[in-house]
Short mmCIF file of C-alpha atoms and ligand atoms in Angstrom, two decimals:
data_model
loop_
_atom_site.label_atom_id
_atom_site.label_comp_id
_atom_site.label_asym_id
_atom_site.label_seq_id
_atom_site.Cartn_x
_atom_site.Cartn_y
_atom_site.Cartn_z
CA MET A 1 21.53 27.61 15.47
CA ASN A 2 20.14 25.34 18.19
CA LEU A 3 16.52 24.27 17.91
CA SER A 4 13.99 23.33 20.57
CA ILE A 5 10.51 22.07 19.85
CA VAL A 6 7.35 22.53 21.92
CA ILE A 7 4.31 20.34 21.25
CA LEU A 8 1.02 21.53 22.72
CA ALA A 9 -1.04 18.55 23.82
CA ALA A 10 -2.94 19.62 26.94
CA GLY A 11 -6.42 20.21 25.54
CA LEU A 12 -9.45 17.97 25.99
CA GLY A 13 -10.71 18.48 22.46
CA THR A 14 -14.35 19.31 23.16
CA ARG A 15 -15.39 18.74 19.56
CA MET A 16 -14.32 15.07 19.79
CA ARG A 17 -17.12 14.54 22.34
CA SER A 18 -14.95 12.10 24.23
CA LYS A 19 -13.83 11.38 27.79
CA HIS A 20 -10.29 10.84 26.49
CA ALA A 21 -7.78 13.58 25.70
CA LYS A 22 -7.90 14.34 22.00
CA VAL A 23 -4.20 13.68 21.36
CA LEU A 24 -4.64 10.09 22.65
CA HIS A 25 -7.15 9.22 19.95
CA ARG A 26 -5.52 7.00 17.35
CA ALA A 27 -5.08 7.37 13.62
CA GLY A 28 -2.88 5.17 11.47
CA GLY A 29 -2.21 2.89 14.43
CA LEU A 30 -0.68 5.54 16.73
CA ALA A 31 -2.00 8.22 19.06
CA LEU A 32 -2.20 11.62 17.31
CA VAL A 33 0.56 13.07 19.47
CA GLU A 34 2.89 10.12 18.75
CA HIS A 35 2.92 11.09 15.09
CA VAL A 36 3.85 14.67 15.95
CA VAL A 37 6.60 13.57 18.35
CA GLY A 38 7.90 11.20 15.65
CA ALA A 39 8.26 14.05 13.14
CA ALA A 40 9.81 16.35 15.78
CA ARG A 41 12.41 13.74 16.71
CA GLU A 42 13.80 13.83 13.19
CA LEU A 43 14.80 17.45 13.81
CA ALA A 44 15.79 17.56 17.45
CA ALA A 45 17.18 15.31 20.17
CA PRO A 46 14.42 14.14 22.54
CA GLU A 47 15.74 16.21 25.46
CA ARG A 48 15.16 19.34 23.33
CA ILE A 49 11.49 18.44 22.81
CA VAL A 50 8.95 19.57 25.42
CA VAL A 51 5.38 18.27 25.33
CA VAL A 52 2.84 20.40 27.20
CA THR A 53 0.33 18.08 28.87
CA GLY A 54 -2.79 18.76 30.89
CA HIS A 55 -5.89 16.77 30.18
CA GLN A 56 -5.06 13.14 31.16
CA ALA A 57 -1.47 14.26 31.57
CA GLU A 58 -0.41 11.00 33.23
CA ASP A 59 -1.62 8.91 30.30
CA VAL A 60 -0.09 11.18 27.68
CA GLU A 61 3.23 11.28 29.56
CA ALA A 62 3.27 7.50 30.09
CA LEU A 63 2.74 6.99 26.38
CA LEU A 64 5.56 9.36 25.39
CA ARG A 65 8.07 8.79 28.19
CA PRO A 66 9.86 5.93 26.37
CA GLN A 67 10.75 8.41 23.64
CA GLY A 68 12.83 10.45 26.09
CA VAL A 69 11.02 13.75 25.53
CA ARG A 70 10.43 16.24 28.37
CA PHE A 71 7.13 17.47 29.77
CA ALA A 72 5.59 20.66 31.13
CA ARG A 73 2.16 20.73 32.77
CA GLN A 74 -0.69 23.07 31.95
CA THR A 75 -3.10 22.26 34.76
CA GLU A 76 -5.88 24.52 33.50
CA GLN A 77 -6.39 24.77 29.76
CA LYS A 78 -6.61 28.46 29.12
CA GLY A 79 -5.56 28.44 25.50
CA THR A 80 -2.51 27.90 23.31
CA GLY A 81 -0.86 31.14 24.49
CA HIS A 82 -1.26 30.10 28.10
CA ALA A 83 0.10 26.62 27.26
CA MET A 84 3.29 28.31 26.03
CA GLU A 85 3.63 30.20 29.33
CA CYS A 86 3.54 26.84 31.10
CA CYS A 87 6.66 25.64 29.31
CA ARG A 88 8.65 28.85 29.58
CA SER A 89 11.21 27.34 31.96
CA ALA A 90 11.30 23.90 30.30
CA ALA A 91 11.86 25.08 26.71
CA GLY A 92 15.00 26.69 25.30
CA ALA A 93 15.51 30.41 25.98
CA ASN A 94 17.68 31.01 22.93
CA GLY A 95 18.07 29.83 19.38
CA LEU A 96 15.01 28.71 17.47
CA LEU A 97 11.81 27.49 19.03
CA MET A 98 9.42 25.49 16.91
CA VAL A 99 5.83 25.17 18.14
CA LEU A 100 3.63 22.30 16.97
CA TYR A 101 0.13 21.24 17.94
CA GLY A 102 -0.41 17.65 19.07
CA ASP A 103 -3.47 17.25 16.86
CA THR A 104 -1.78 17.48 13.43
CA PRO A 105 -0.66 13.88 12.82
CA LEU A 106 0.07 14.07 9.09
CA LEU A 107 2.94 16.49 9.42
CA SER A 108 6.19 15.36 7.80
CA ALA A 109 9.69 15.99 9.07
CA GLU A 110 10.61 17.37 5.60
CA THR A 111 8.06 20.15 5.98
CA LEU A 112 9.36 21.00 9.44
CA MET A 113 12.88 21.17 8.04
CA ARG A 114 11.70 23.60 5.36
CA LEU A 115 10.12 25.73 8.08
CA ARG A 116 13.33 25.72 10.15
CA ASP A 117 15.44 26.63 7.11
CA ALA A 118 13.02 29.40 6.13
CA GLN A 119 13.33 30.91 9.61
CA VAL A 120 17.14 30.54 9.61
CA GLU A 121 17.29 32.49 6.35
CA SER A 122 14.75 35.10 7.45
CA ALA A 123 15.63 38.30 9.25
CA GLY A 124 12.24 38.12 10.98
CA ALA A 125 11.17 36.99 14.43
CA ALA A 126 8.98 34.09 13.30
CA THR A 127 7.82 32.01 10.35
CA LEU A 128 4.55 30.14 10.21
CA ILE A 129 3.18 27.62 7.76
CA THR A 130 0.11 28.61 5.81
CA THR A 131 -1.93 26.94 3.12
CA VAL A 132 -5.08 27.65 1.16
CA LEU A 133 -8.20 25.62 1.94
CA ASP A 134 -11.41 25.46 -0.09
CA ASP A 135 -13.24 25.29 3.20
CA PRO A 136 -11.26 27.14 5.87
CA THR A 137 -13.98 26.79 8.53
CA GLY A 138 -12.55 26.39 12.01
CA TYR A 139 -9.02 27.53 11.20
CA GLY A 140 -7.42 30.85 12.06
CA ARG A 141 -7.19 33.13 8.99
CA VAL A 142 -3.79 34.60 8.14
CA ILE A 143 -3.85 38.20 6.96
CA VAL A 144 -0.74 38.90 4.89
CA ASP A 145 0.53 42.11 3.29
CA PRO A 146 1.56 42.23 -0.40
CA GLN A 147 5.18 41.40 0.57
CA GLY A 148 4.05 38.13 2.15
CA ASN A 149 4.59 39.37 5.71
CA VAL A 150 1.96 38.35 8.23
CA ASN A 151 -0.07 41.19 9.69
CA GLU A 152 -2.19 39.10 11.99
CA ILE A 153 -3.97 35.82 12.57
CA VAL A 154 -7.69 36.06 13.24
CA GLU A 155 -9.47 33.10 14.81
CA GLN A 156 -12.70 31.93 13.17
CA LYS A 157 -14.87 33.24 16.02
CA ASP A 158 -13.33 36.70 15.79
CA CYS A 159 -13.50 37.08 12.00
CA ASN A 160 -15.58 39.78 10.36
CA ALA A 161 -17.24 38.89 7.06
CA GLU A 162 -14.25 40.03 5.02
CA GLN A 163 -11.78 38.04 7.14
CA ARG A 164 -14.01 34.97 7.07
CA ALA A 165 -13.77 35.00 3.27
CA VAL A 166 -9.96 34.68 3.47
CA ASN A 167 -8.96 31.10 2.76
CA VAL A 168 -5.30 31.37 3.75
CA ILE A 169 -5.21 29.46 7.03
CA ASN A 170 -2.89 29.11 10.00
CA SER A 171 -1.60 25.54 10.21
CA GLY A 172 -0.54 26.02 13.83
CA ILE A 173 3.08 25.25 12.96
CA TYR A 174 5.50 28.02 13.86
CA CYS A 175 9.18 28.65 14.20
CA PHE A 176 10.10 31.57 16.49
CA ARG A 177 13.27 33.22 17.56
CA ALA A 178 13.05 31.99 21.13
CA ASP A 179 14.31 35.17 22.81
CA VAL A 180 11.76 37.35 21.00
CA LEU A 181 8.87 34.97 21.73
CA TRP A 182 9.62 34.80 25.46
CA LYS A 183 10.15 38.54 25.66
CA HIS A 184 6.67 39.34 24.31
CA LEU A 185 4.56 36.28 25.20
CA SER A 186 3.18 37.91 28.36
CA GLU A 187 1.58 40.58 26.17
CA VAL A 188 -1.01 38.03 24.97
CA LYS A 189 -4.30 38.99 26.64
CA PRO A 190 -7.37 36.78 27.09
CA ASN A 191 -9.68 36.75 24.11
CA PRO A 192 -12.79 38.85 24.89
CA ILE A 193 -15.16 36.18 23.56
CA SER A 194 -13.67 32.92 24.83
CA GLY A 195 -11.45 34.15 27.66
CA GLU A 196 -8.60 32.04 26.25
CA TYR A 197 -5.05 33.18 25.59
CA TYR A 198 -4.34 32.71 21.88
CA LEU A 199 -0.78 32.05 20.77
CA THR A 200 -1.91 33.32 17.38
CA ASP A 201 -2.07 36.85 18.86
CA MET A 202 1.75 36.80 18.79
CA ALA A 203 1.68 37.63 15.09
CA ARG A 204 0.03 40.99 15.73
CA ILE A 205 2.07 41.64 18.90
CA LEU A 206 5.38 41.03 17.14
CA ARG A 207 4.36 43.25 14.26
CA CYS A 208 3.48 46.06 16.68
CA HIS A 209 7.06 45.83 17.95
CA GLY A 210 8.33 46.24 14.40
CA GLN A 211 9.27 42.55 14.08
CA VAL A 212 8.67 40.67 10.86
CA VAL A 213 6.60 37.47 10.76
CA ARG A 214 6.89 35.48 7.55
CA ALA A 215 4.45 32.98 6.04
CA LEU A 216 5.79 29.80 4.46
CA HIS A 217 3.16 28.72 2.00
CA ILE A 218 2.62 24.98 1.42
CA ASP A 219 0.64 23.95 -1.67
CA ASP A 220 -0.62 20.58 -0.48
CA PRO A 221 -2.81 21.10 2.60
CA THR A 222 -3.08 17.37 3.41
CA GLU A 223 -0.20 17.37 5.89
CA LEU A 224 -1.62 20.26 7.81
CA LEU A 225 -4.95 18.68 8.69
CA GLY A 226 -5.76 19.44 12.32
CA ILE A 227 -7.98 16.89 14.04
CA ASN A 228 -10.87 18.46 15.91
CA THR A 229 -13.70 15.99 15.24
CA ARG A 230 -14.00 12.25 14.72
CA ILE A 231 -14.74 12.91 11.06
CA GLU A 232 -11.29 14.46 10.66
CA LEU A 233 -9.86 11.58 12.73
CA ALA A 234 -11.23 9.11 10.17
CA GLU A 235 -9.83 11.22 7.32
CA ALA A 236 -6.38 11.23 8.91
CA ASP A 237 -6.57 7.48 9.51
CA THR A 238 -7.43 6.85 5.86
CA ILE A 239 -4.49 8.95 4.68
CA LEU A 240 -2.02 7.35 7.11
CA ARG A 241 -3.17 3.80 6.27
CA MET A 242 -2.81 4.57 2.58
CA ARG A 243 0.72 5.92 3.15
CA LYS A 244 1.70 2.62 4.80
CA ALA A 245 0.06 0.54 2.07
CA ARG A 246 1.92 2.53 -0.61
CA GLU A 247 5.23 2.07 1.21
CA LEU A 248 4.69 -1.71 1.24
CA MET A 249 3.57 -1.82 -2.40
CA LEU A 250 6.70 0.10 -3.44
CA SER A 251 8.79 -2.45 -1.53
CA GLY A 252 7.29 -5.38 -3.47
CA VAL A 253 4.07 -6.39 -1.71
CA THR A 254 0.87 -6.84 -3.73
CA ILE A 255 -2.15 -5.30 -2.02
CA GLU A 256 -5.31 -6.10 -3.90
CA ARG A 257 -7.52 -3.30 -2.58
CA PRO A 258 -5.20 -0.96 -0.70
CA GLU A 259 -7.99 1.34 0.43
CA THR A 260 -9.53 -1.51 2.46
CA VAL A 261 -6.52 -2.75 4.46
CA THR A 262 -5.39 -1.60 7.90
CA ILE A 263 -1.66 -1.96 8.46
CA ASP A 264 0.10 -0.58 11.53
CA PRO A 265 3.31 1.44 11.11
CA ALA A 266 5.69 -1.17 12.61
CA VAL A 267 4.46 -4.04 10.42
CA THR A 268 6.96 -5.49 7.95
CA CYS A 269 6.09 -7.59 4.94
CA GLY A 270 8.36 -9.47 2.51
CA GLN A 271 8.58 -9.45 -1.27
CA ASP A 272 5.84 -10.98 -3.43
CA THR A 273 3.48 -11.46 -0.53
CA ILE A 274 -0.14 -10.91 -1.55
CA ILE A 275 -2.55 -9.15 0.77
CA GLU A 276 -6.20 -9.63 -0.08
CA PRO A 277 -8.90 -7.03 0.64
CA PHE A 278 -9.96 -6.11 4.20
CA VAL A 279 -6.91 -7.55 5.93
CA ARG A 280 -5.74 -6.05 9.25
CA LEU A 281 -2.04 -6.38 10.15
CA LEU A 282 -1.50 -4.94 13.60
CA GLY A 283 1.16 -4.26 16.22
CA GLN A 284 4.59 -5.77 15.62
CA THR A 285 3.47 -8.27 12.96
CA LYS A 286 6.22 -9.50 10.64
CA ILE A 287 5.37 -11.32 7.43
CA GLY A 288 7.88 -13.08 5.20
CA ASP A 289 8.20 -13.41 1.41
CA ASN A 290 5.70 -15.10 -0.91
CA CYS A 291 2.88 -15.38 1.61
CA ARG A 292 -0.82 -14.96 0.92
CA ILE A 293 -2.97 -13.27 3.54
CA GLY A 294 -6.63 -14.02 2.88
CA THR A 295 -9.43 -11.53 2.95
CA GLY A 296 -10.67 -10.52 6.39
CA ALA A 297 -7.66 -11.98 8.22
CA VAL A 298 -6.54 -10.16 11.37
CA LEU A 299 -2.92 -10.68 12.44
CA GLU A 300 -1.69 -9.00 15.58
CA SER A 301 1.90 -9.07 16.84
CA THR A 302 2.53 -12.28 14.96
CA VAL A 303 5.47 -13.65 13.01
CA VAL A 304 4.68 -15.33 9.71
CA GLU A 305 7.64 -16.89 7.89
CA ASP A 306 8.04 -17.30 4.11
CA ARG A 307 5.53 -19.04 1.80
CA VAL A 308 2.76 -19.23 4.40
CA SER A 309 -0.89 -19.18 3.42
CA ILE A 310 -3.38 -17.57 5.78
CA GLY A 311 -6.93 -18.37 4.74
CA PRO A 312 -9.77 -15.84 4.81
CA TYR A 313 -11.20 -14.70 8.17
CA THR A 314 -8.38 -16.15 10.25
CA LEU A 315 -7.50 -14.44 13.54
CA VAL A 316 -3.94 -14.72 14.80
CA ALA A 317 -2.53 -12.93 17.84
CA ASP A 318 0.89 -13.18 19.53
CA SER A 319 1.76 -16.30 17.59
CA HIS A 320 4.39 -17.69 15.22
CA ILE A 321 3.80 -19.54 11.96
CA GLU A 322 6.80 -21.21 10.35
CA ALA A 323 7.55 -21.41 6.64
CA GLU A 324 5.21 -23.15 4.21
CA ALA A 325 2.58 -23.72 6.87
CA SER A 326 -1.06 -22.76 6.39
CA ALA A 327 -3.87 -21.65 8.66
CA GLY A 328 -7.54 -21.06 7.95
CA PRO A 329 -9.97 -20.16 6.56
CA PHE A 330 -11.75 -19.37 9.85
CA ALA A 331 -8.97 -20.44 12.20
CA ARG A 332 -8.00 -18.77 15.47
CA LEU A 333 -4.48 -18.81 16.92
CA ARG A 334 -3.59 -16.97 20.06
CA MET A 335 -1.35 -16.55 23.13
CA GLY A 336 1.88 -17.96 21.81
CA ALA A 337 0.53 -20.55 19.40
CA HIS A 338 3.35 -21.95 17.28
CA VAL A 339 2.76 -23.68 13.97
CA GLY A 340 5.75 -25.64 12.67
CA LEU A 341 7.22 -25.93 9.20
CA LYS A 342 4.62 -27.09 6.64
CA ALA A 343 2.04 -27.76 9.36
CA ARG A 344 -1.61 -27.20 8.52
CA ILE A 345 -4.44 -25.65 10.47
CA GLY A 346 -7.85 -25.80 8.87
CA ASN A 347 -11.28 -24.25 9.35
CA PHE A 348 -12.76 -23.73 12.82
CA VAL A 349 -9.61 -24.82 14.59
CA GLU A 350 -8.47 -22.88 17.65
CA LEU A 351 -4.92 -23.04 19.01
CA LYS A 352 -4.09 -21.47 22.35
CA LYS A 353 -0.54 -21.68 23.77
CA THR A 354 -0.08 -24.75 21.62
CA HIS A 355 2.97 -25.88 19.71
CA LEU A 356 2.26 -27.85 16.56
CA GLY A 357 5.31 -29.69 15.18
CA ALA A 358 6.54 -29.70 11.59
CA GLY A 359 4.08 -31.20 9.12
CA ALA A 360 1.44 -31.83 11.80
CA LYS A 361 -2.18 -31.25 10.81
CA SER A 362 -5.42 -30.24 12.40
CA GLN A 363 -7.71 -29.60 9.49
CA HIS A 364 -11.20 -29.17 10.91
CA LEU A 365 -13.13 -28.17 14.04
CA ALA A 366 -10.75 -28.57 16.96
CA TYR A 367 -9.73 -26.86 20.20
CA LEU A 368 -6.08 -27.38 21.03
CA GLY A 369 -5.11 -25.50 24.20
CA ASP A 370 -1.91 -25.80 26.29
CA ALA A 371 -0.74 -28.65 24.08
CA GLU A 372 2.54 -29.83 22.63
CA ILE A 373 1.96 -31.78 19.44
CA GLY A 374 4.83 -33.61 17.71
CA ALA A 375 5.87 -33.51 14.07
CA GLY A 376 3.70 -35.35 11.55
CA THR A 377 0.83 -35.99 13.97
CA ASN A 378 -2.71 -35.83 12.61
CA ILE A 379 -5.46 -34.39 14.76
CA GLY A 380 -8.90 -35.55 13.64
CA ALA A 381 -11.94 -33.34 13.21
CA GLY A 382 -13.65 -32.39 16.44
CA THR A 383 -10.72 -33.14 18.74
CA ILE A 384 -10.80 -31.26 22.02
CA THR A 385 -8.04 -30.88 24.59
CA CYS A 386 -9.89 -30.53 27.88
CA ASN A 387 -7.29 -28.25 29.45
CA TYR A 388 -9.35 -26.63 32.21
CA ASP A 389 -10.73 -28.39 35.25
CA GLY A 390 -12.63 -25.36 36.50
CA GLU A 391 -9.68 -24.17 38.58
CA LYS A 392 -6.43 -24.79 36.77
CA LYS A 393 -5.11 -25.25 33.26
CA HIS A 394 -3.34 -28.52 32.40
CA ASN A 395 -1.10 -29.63 29.55
CA THR A 396 -1.59 -32.22 26.85
CA LYS A 397 1.45 -33.82 25.25
CA ILE A 398 1.20 -35.71 22.00
CA GLY A 399 4.28 -37.30 20.40
CA LYS A 400 5.32 -37.54 16.76
CA HIS A 401 3.38 -39.26 14.00
CA ALA A 402 0.44 -40.03 16.24
CA PHE A 403 -3.10 -40.32 14.90
CA ILE A 404 -5.89 -38.79 16.93
CA GLY A 405 -9.25 -40.01 15.62
CA SER A 406 -12.16 -37.68 15.07
CA ASN A 407 -14.03 -36.34 18.07
CA ALA A 408 -11.44 -37.46 20.59
CA THR A 409 -11.65 -35.81 24.01
CA LEU A 410 -8.22 -35.59 25.61
CA VAL A 411 -8.60 -34.85 29.32
CA ALA A 412 -5.46 -33.05 30.51
CA PRO A 413 -3.02 -33.60 32.05
CA VAL A 414 -2.40 -36.47 29.69
CA GLU A 415 0.45 -37.75 27.52
CA ILE A 416 0.00 -39.58 24.25
CA ALA A 417 3.30 -41.03 23.04
CA SER A 418 4.65 -41.09 19.48
CA ASP A 419 3.23 -43.43 16.83
CA SER A 420 0.15 -44.16 18.92
CA TYR A 421 -3.41 -44.28 17.65
CA ILE A 422 -6.52 -42.94 19.36
CA ALA A 423 -9.83 -44.37 18.15
CA ALA A 424 -12.45 -41.92 16.98
CA GLY A 425 -14.86 -40.72 19.66
CA SER A 426 -12.57 -41.72 22.55
CA THR A 427 -12.38 -39.94 25.85
CA ILE A 428 -8.76 -40.30 26.92
CA THR A 429 -8.00 -39.80 30.61
CA GLN A 430 -4.87 -41.94 30.94
CA ASP A 431 -1.47 -41.77 29.27
CA VAL A 432 -1.04 -43.78 26.08
CA PRO A 433 2.32 -45.54 25.47
CA GLU A 434 4.26 -45.46 22.20
CA GLY A 435 2.78 -47.45 19.33
CA ALA A 436 -0.43 -48.36 21.21
CA LEU A 437 -4.05 -48.15 20.08
CA SER A 438 -6.28 -46.64 22.72
CA LEU A 439 -10.09 -46.82 22.68
CA GLY A 440 -12.14 -45.00 25.25
CA ARG A 441 -15.76 -45.27 24.17
CA ALA A 442 -18.89 -47.38 24.71
CA ARG A 443 -19.00 -50.54 22.56
CA GLN A 444 -21.58 -50.37 19.78
CA ALA A 445 -24.74 -52.50 20.24
CA THR A 446 -26.93 -53.30 17.20
CA LYS A 447 -30.41 -54.84 17.46
CA PRO A 448 -31.58 -56.29 14.12
CA GLY A 449 -35.31 -55.81 13.30
CA TRP A 450 -35.86 -53.43 16.25
CA VAL A 451 -37.76 -50.78 14.22
CA ALA A 452 -40.33 -53.18 12.79
CA LYS A 453 -40.96 -54.68 16.23
CA ARG A 454 -41.58 -51.23 17.72
CA ARG A 455 -44.03 -50.27 14.97
CA ALA A 456 -46.01 -53.47 15.46
CA LYS A 457 -46.19 -52.86 19.19
CA LYS A 458 -47.51 -49.28 18.65
CA LYS A 459 -50.41 -50.53 16.45
CA THR A 460 -51.78 -52.93 19.10
CA GLU A 461 -51.70 -50.26 21.84
CA PRO A 462 -55.06 -48.47 22.53
CA ALA A 463 -55.07 -44.85 21.23
C1 UD1 B 1 -5.57 26.33 16.43
C2 UD1 B 1 -5.16 27.76 16.07
C3 UD1 B 1 -5.73 28.10 14.70
C4 UD1 B 1 -5.20 27.11 13.69
C5 UD1 B 1 -5.48 25.67 14.10
C6 UD1 B 1 -4.69 24.72 13.21
C7 UD1 B 1 -5.05 28.98 18.19
C8 UD1 B 1 -5.70 29.96 19.08
N1 UD1 B 1 -5.70 28.66 17.08
O1 UD1 B 1 -6.97 26.29 16.53
O2 UD1 B 1 -5.32 29.41 14.34
O3 UD1 B 1 -5.78 27.38 12.43
O4 UD1 B 1 -5.05 25.44 15.45
O5 UD1 B 1 -5.00 23.38 13.47
O6 UD1 B 1 -3.95 28.55 18.52
N2 UD1 B 1 -3.90 23.10 23.57
C9 UD1 B 1 -3.24 23.11 24.78
N3 UD1 B 1 -3.71 23.92 25.78
C10 UD1 B 1 -4.80 24.71 25.62
C11 UD1 B 1 -5.48 24.68 24.38
C12 UD1 B 1 -4.99 23.87 23.37
O7 UD1 B 1 -2.24 22.42 24.97
O8 UD1 B 1 -5.16 25.39 26.58
C13 UD1 B 1 -3.41 22.20 22.51
C14 UD1 B 1 -4.42 21.16 22.12
O9 UD1 B 1 -4.24 19.95 22.86
C15 UD1 B 1 -4.17 20.97 20.64
C16 UD1 B 1 -3.54 22.27 20.19
O10 UD1 B 1 -3.15 22.95 21.35
O11 UD1 B 1 -3.27 19.91 20.40
C17 UD1 B 1 -4.50 23.13 19.35
O12 UD1 B 1 -5.66 23.40 20.10
P1 UD1 B 1 -7.09 23.44 19.41
O13 UD1 B 1 -8.09 23.75 20.45
O14 UD1 B 1 -7.32 22.22 18.60
O15 UD1 B 1 -6.93 24.72 18.45
P2 UD1 B 1 -7.80 25.05 17.14
O16 UD1 B 1 -9.12 25.57 17.55
O17 UD1 B 1 -7.76 23.92 16.22
CA1 CA B 2 -7.01 21.83 16.30
#
C-alpha cells in the first residue's frame, strides 16, 4: 500500500520563548525538523513527504529544500487539525498517511516502520503510538478501552482529574487510512478553551463513525520526546550526542568521557583515534586513524589525516592537516590552512590561508597569514607575516629549508627563497635570494660603565 508522510512544522513554539521557529532550533547538530525528515525519508521517497510550514516558512523550506521534500503553507497557526487541512491537496488522497510532528527529533525509522506495519495489519482507520510516562504533563492523554482500542485523546488543558491521572500519552505519531482521514477531518471543531483545531480530536470522531483506532504501545519513551521548552531541547541534544559517540566507539574510536564531547552527525573518525574530554567535532570534519584529539579542541569542517596529534584547546576550521603532523596546544588554524606531512604547529600559533610544507615547523607564538611556506622551513618564535596594509591582503612566500629567526616581521608582499636565513628581530621588506642571510634590524650599541657614570651624576645633582 502506498505511503505518504506529513510533517507538521508550522508552529512558533511559544514555550521556547524564542524569535525563531521551534523546529529550527538545533539538537545533535541538526535542526529538530531535519531529524524528523531524515527518519521519514527512510520510509518514503521525498516527493511523498509534505512538510507543513508557517512560522518562518521561508527559512524552514530553504533548509529542507535540498532534501527534495514538498511543502504546504499554514499561514495562520490554528492548531494541528488546521495544519492538516492546509496540506489536503498536497498530501496523498489514498493509501496510508503517516503524520509526524516536527518537534520530535529522537524518532527512529524502525519505530515508524513498526507503526506502518501495525496499520497495514489492522482493520482500523488509524494507529497511533503511545507510551507511558512517569510525568505525562503537557502531553495529550490516550483513553483506551480494555481491547486496546483508542476511545479518545484528551489534551492536558481539557483533562478532568481522572484523565489527568492517566499516564498513557499521545506521542503525536499517527498512521491513518488517508481516505478516512480526509473524509472526516472537517468535522474537527475549534477547541472551546484555546480556539485551536486539534488533530487529536480525530480519535473520537473516527470512533463515533464506528471506525477503530488502535494504539501501538512503545516501552521506551525516549524516542517520543517532544521538544516544547529549551530544557527538553538540551535533553534531546544530550541523547543525540551520546548516540553519535556510541556509534563511533563501536566503530573503534576511544572517547575518554563520552558525555562531554559534541560530535556532529556527519563527522567521521578512524580506528584507534583517541578523543579526550570536552572535544567538539563539527560540520563535515573527517579524522583519520590513530590520531589524538586533545581536550577542549574544536574542529570544524576540517580534514585530519592519520596519526595526527591535536593538542588541547586548539581551534581548527575549514583546514587540512596531513598525516603525522601536530598542532597545538593552543593553536588556531582557519580559512583553508594546510599543514603538510609531519609538519608541526605549536602553542599560540595562528595560521590563516597558509600552506605549511612537509616537515616545516612553527612551534611558538606566530601569525602566519596568506603565506606559502616550503618543506623543512623553521619559523622562529614571534614571527609575524604582515599581510594587511589597511586596504588589501598580500602574500608571503618562503621557500624550502629556510630559517626565519625569532621575532621576524615579514612585510608582505615579500618572497624569501629556499635555504635562506633571516636574522632574529629583522623587519623584512625586500625579497631575499636563495642561500642568503638577511638582517633588517638596528645594530647593537654597548656603552661600558654607563650605569656607574649615571649613578655618580645623580648624586651630585641638587635634590
Ligand atoms: C501535541 C499533541 C499532544 C501530544 C504531543 C506530543 C495536539 C493537539 N496535541 O501537543 O496530544 O501529546 O503533541 O508531542 O496535536 N503545529 C503546526 N501548526 C499549528 C500547531 C502546531 O504545524 O497550528 C506543529 C508544530 O510546529 C509542532 C507540532 O505541530 O511541530 C506539534 O505542536 P505542539 O504545539 O508542540 O503540540 P503539543 O502541545 O506538544
Ligand atoms: Ca510538542
